Amino acid sequence: NMYVVPNNIVQQWRSIFLRMYPGARLLCVEPGSFVPKKRQEILKQIRDRKFDGIIIAYSCFEQIPLSKKYRIKELRREKKDITALVRQKSKATARLKKKKEAIEKELAELLAAGDPAADEAIYFEQLGITRLFVDEAHYYKNLAAFSKMRNVGGISQTEAQKSSDLYMKCRYLDELTGGRGVIFATGTPISNSMVELYTIQRYL
C-alpha cells in the first residue's frame, strides 16, 4: 500500500497510522530524504523490503518514473483514442489534430532517446505496489479531456505533468489489479465544473 499525501503532512499521517496500528512497519518518504543521491536507495527499500505502508509526499511520488516501455504503450493508446475522434470530423477536429501531433512528437522523442541508466533505474512498475491511496486527490484534477464537442465549460486540452503521471500510474495499477488498485480521498471533488467529476472517473 502506498499513500500519496501533501508534502507537509507526511509525519501527521505517520502519527495517525501508528496510533491505529502501533506495530505497523512504515516507510515515510519526504522531500528532504528523496534527494537524487538517495533516491535509488529508497526505491530499492520499497522494492526489496516488506512494509505495511509507504507514506510518500506528492513531490516524491511524482519523481518515481514509469518505464519507457510503459509510457510508450500509454501514449500509443492515447493517440489511438484521439485518432478515432478525429475521424468523426467534428468541429473540434483541428484542436484534436494538434494534440495528436503533440503525442506523436513525444513518442518520437521517447523512441529516439537512449536509456543509459536502464540497468540501474528502478521504475514504478518494479516496486511491488498493488494499491494506491491518494489524499486530497483534487490536487491532480488538471487532466486533459478530449471531446469532439466545442465550448464545453471546464474542458481543458492541456494537462499538468503531475496529472498525466498519476493517470498512467493509475492505469498500470488497474491493469494489475482488475480495476481495484486506486482509492481517492478528497473533500472537494467538484469545485468549478462537472468535468472534474469526469476526470476523477477517468483516474478510477
C-alpha positions as a Python dict, from the first residue, in 0.01 Angstrom:
ca = {
    (1, 'N'): (0, 0, 0),
    (2, 'M'): (132, 342, -98),
    (3, 'Y'): (-23, 657, 48),
    (4, 'V'): (37, 971, -159),
    (5, 'V'): (-14, 1276, 64),
    (6, 'P'): (60, 1651, 64),
    (7, 'N'): (424, 1729, 134),
    (8, 'N'): (362, 1897, 468),
    (9, 'I'): (156, 1621, 637),
    (10, 'V'): (367, 1308, 590),
    (11, 'Q'): (454, 1297, 960),
    (12, 'Q'): (94, 1368, 1057),
    (13, 'W'): (-12, 1066, 852),
    (14, 'R'): (260, 859, 1018),
    (15, 'S'): (142, 955, 1368),
    (16, 'I'): (-221, 870, 1293),
    (17, 'F'): (-127, 544, 1122),
    (18, 'L'): (84, 428, 1418),
    (19, 'R'): (-188, 530, 1665),
    (20, 'M'): (-426, 295, 1482),
    (21, 'Y'): (-169, 23, 1406),
    (22, 'P'): (115, 53, 1660),
    (23, 'G'): (312, -238, 1517),
    (24, 'A'): (295, -126, 1155),
    (25, 'R'): (614, -125, 951),
    (26, 'L'): (607, 212, 777),
    (27, 'L'): (839, 390, 538),
    (28, 'C'): (791, 766, 517),
    (29, 'V'): (934, 942, 213),
    (30, 'E'): (968, 1319, 235),
    (31, 'P'): (1130, 1576, 3),
    (32, 'G'): (1429, 1618, 233),
    (33, 'S'): (1517, 1249, 215),
    (34, 'F'): (1429, 1186, -151),
    (35, 'V'): (1720, 1383, -294),
    (36, 'P'): (1880, 1247, -614),
    (37, 'K'): (2176, 1079, -444),
    (38, 'K'): (1947, 889, -204),
    (39, 'R'): (1655, 823, -438),
    (40, 'Q'): (1765, 489, -580),
    (41, 'E'): (1842, 354, -233),
    (42, 'I'): (1492, 442, -110),
    (43, 'L'): (1334, 285, -417),
    (44, 'K'): (1537, -31, -352),
    (45, 'Q'): (1398, -42, 3),
    (46, 'I'): (1042, -14, -130),
    (47, 'R'): (1111, -288, -385),
    (48, 'D'): (1301, -531, -163),
    (49, 'R'): (1163, -491, 191),
    (50, 'K'): (820, -573, 332),
    (51, 'F'): (632, -266, 455),
    (52, 'D'): (272, -239, 573),
    (53, 'G'): (255, 106, 423),
    (54, 'I'): (463, 358, 236),
    (55, 'I'): (364, 718, 306),
    (56, 'I'): (508, 940, 36),
    (57, 'A'): (491, 1313, -32),
    (58, 'Y'): (335, 1435, -356),
    (59, 'S'): (660, 1573, -494),
    (60, 'C'): (849, 1250, -421),
    (61, 'F'): (580, 1032, -580),
    (62, 'E'): (598, 1244, -895),
    (63, 'Q'): (973, 1174, -918),
    (64, 'I'): (926, 796, -938),
    (65, 'P'): (948, 719, -1310),
    (66, 'L'): (742, 481, -1514),
    (67, 'S'): (943, 273, -1756),
    (68, 'K'): (997, 398, -2108),
    (69, 'K'): (820, 86, -2239),
    (70, 'Y'): (504, 157, -2040),
    (71, 'R'): (496, 527, -2129),
    (72, 'I'): (525, 442, -2499),
    (73, 'K'): (239, 193, -2466),
    (74, 'E'): (14, 451, -2298),
    (75, 'L'): (97, 726, -2546),
    (76, 'R'): (11, 493, -2834),
    (77, 'R'): (-321, 409, -2669),
    (78, 'E'): (-398, 779, -2622),
    (79, 'K'): (-305, 851, -2983),
    (80, 'K'): (-542, 576, -3098),
    (81, 'D'): (-829, 726, -2895),
    (82, 'I'): (-772, 1075, -3034),
    (83, 'T'): (-739, 941, -3390),
    (84, 'A'): (-1084, 783, -3354),
    (85, 'L'): (-1228, 1122, -3255),
    (86, 'V'): (-1053, 1299, -3543),
    (87, 'R'): (-1208, 1055, -3791),
    (88, 'Q'): (-1554, 1165, -3679),
    (89, 'K'): (-1479, 1501, -3844),
    (90, 'S'): (-1632, 1714, -3572),
    (91, 'K'): (-1588, 2089, -3533),
    (92, 'A'): (-1316, 2018, -3280),
    (93, 'T'): (-1101, 1826, -3530),
    (94, 'A'): (-831, 2096, -3562),
    (95, 'R'): (-777, 2105, -3185),
    (96, 'L'): (-765, 1727, -3162),
    (97, 'K'): (-519, 1706, -3451),
    (98, 'K'): (-291, 1945, -3265),
    (99, 'K'): (-298, 1719, -2958),
    (100, 'K'): (-235, 1414, -3176),
    (101, 'E'): (72, 1585, -3325),
    (102, 'A'): (198, 1663, -2975),
    (103, 'I'): (165, 1297, -2877),
    (104, 'E'): (342, 1187, -3195),
    (105, 'K'): (628, 1425, -3116),
    (106, 'E'): (657, 1293, -2759),
    (107, 'L'): (651, 936, -2889),
    (108, 'A'): (922, 1009, -3144),
    (109, 'E'): (1141, 1165, -2875),
    (110, 'L'): (1092, 866, -2645),
    (111, 'L'): (1168, 616, -2921),
    (112, 'A'): (1478, 806, -3029),
    (113, 'A'): (1614, 864, -2681),
    (114, 'G'): (1860, 623, -2531),
    (115, 'D'): (1814, 495, -2178),
    (116, 'P'): (2168, 495, -2034),
    (117, 'A'): (2052, 436, -1678),
    (118, 'A'): (1817, 149, -1771),
    (119, 'D'): (2019, -113, -1586),
    (120, 'E'): (2030, 91, -1267),
    (121, 'A'): (1695, 270, -1274),
    (122, 'I'): (1407, 140, -1064),
    (123, 'Y'): (1066, 208, -1213),
    (124, 'F'): (725, 237, -1051),
    (125, 'E'): (618, -97, -1201),
    (126, 'Q'): (903, -273, -1016),
    (127, 'L'): (815, -151, -666),
    (128, 'G'): (551, -413, -585),
    (129, 'I'): (281, -156, -515),
    (130, 'T'): (-66, -307, -551),
    (131, 'R'): (-280, -31, -403),
    (132, 'L'): (-251, 345, -424),
    (133, 'F'): (-430, 581, -184),
    (134, 'V'): (-426, 945, -298),
    (135, 'D'): (-509, 1201, -28),
    (136, 'E'): (-653, 1542, -128),
    (137, 'A'): (-694, 1395, -476),
    (138, 'H'): (-839, 1716, -623),
    (139, 'Y'): (-477, 1835, -638),
    (140, 'Y'): (-448, 1619, -952),
    (141, 'K'): (-765, 1739, -1126),
    (142, 'N'): (-583, 1916, -1413),
    (143, 'L'): (-601, 1623, -1654),
    (144, 'A'): (-684, 1693, -2019),
    (145, 'A'): (-1020, 1575, -2151),
    (146, 'F'): (-1066, 1513, -2522),
    (147, 'S'): (-1404, 1559, -2685),
    (148, 'K'): (-1545, 1612, -3032),
    (149, 'M'): (-1764, 1887, -2881),
    (150, 'R'): (-1664, 2251, -2852),
    (151, 'N'): (-1728, 2522, -2593),
    (152, 'V'): (-1796, 2287, -2304),
    (153, 'G'): (-1714, 2467, -1979),
    (154, 'G'): (-1424, 2318, -1785),
    (155, 'I'): (-1276, 2101, -2061),
    (156, 'S'): (-903, 2158, -2083),
    (157, 'Q'): (-685, 2043, -2373),
    (158, 'T'): (-370, 2082, -2165),
    (159, 'E'): (-270, 1897, -1853),
    (160, 'A'): (-22, 1922, -1572),
    (161, 'Q'): (271, 1677, -1587),
    (162, 'K'): (187, 1558, -1234),
    (163, 'S'): (-167, 1468, -1351),
    (164, 'S'): (-61, 1275, -1660),
    (165, 'D'): (197, 1091, -1448),
    (166, 'L'): (-64, 990, -1190),
    (167, 'Y'): (-305, 888, -1467),
    (168, 'M'): (-51, 647, -1618),
    (169, 'K'): (27, 501, -1275),
    (170, 'C'): (-345, 452, -1208),
    (171, 'R'): (-382, 281, -1545),
    (172, 'Y'): (-95, 47, -1459),
    (173, 'L'): (-239, -44, -1117),
    (174, 'D'): (-585, -106, -1256),
    (175, 'E'): (-439, -338, -1520),
    (176, 'L'): (-253, -518, -1242),
    (177, 'T'): (-549, -546, -1002),
    (178, 'G'): (-850, -566, -1232),
    (179, 'G'): (-965, -212, -1158),
    (180, 'R'): (-922, -228, -780),
    (181, 'G'): (-585, -63, -735),
    (182, 'V'): (-666, 305, -669),
    (183, 'I'): (-850, 489, -392),
    (184, 'F'): (-904, 867, -386),
    (185, 'A'): (-980, 1081, -82),
    (186, 'T'): (-1099, 1441, -117),
    (187, 'G'): (-1349, 1673, 46),
    (188, 'T'): (-1382, 1883, -270),
    (189, 'P'): (-1413, 1651, -572),
    (190, 'I'): (-1601, 1918, -769),
    (191, 'S'): (-1533, 2289, -725),
    (192, 'N'): (-1572, 2451, -1068),
    (193, 'S'): (-1715, 2216, -1329),
    (194, 'M'): (-1876, 1876, -1372),
    (195, 'V'): (-1578, 1795, -1596),
    (196, 'E'): (-1386, 1747, -1270),
    (197, 'L'): (-1614, 1453, -1188),
    (198, 'Y'): (-1541, 1303, -1530),
    (199, 'T'): (-1169, 1349, -1464),
    (200, 'I'): (-1193, 1158, -1133),
    (201, 'Q'): (-1383, 880, -1310),
    (202, 'R'): (-1103, 856, -1567),
    (203, 'Y'): (-847, 809, -1292),
    (204, 'L'): (-1057, 549, -1111),
}
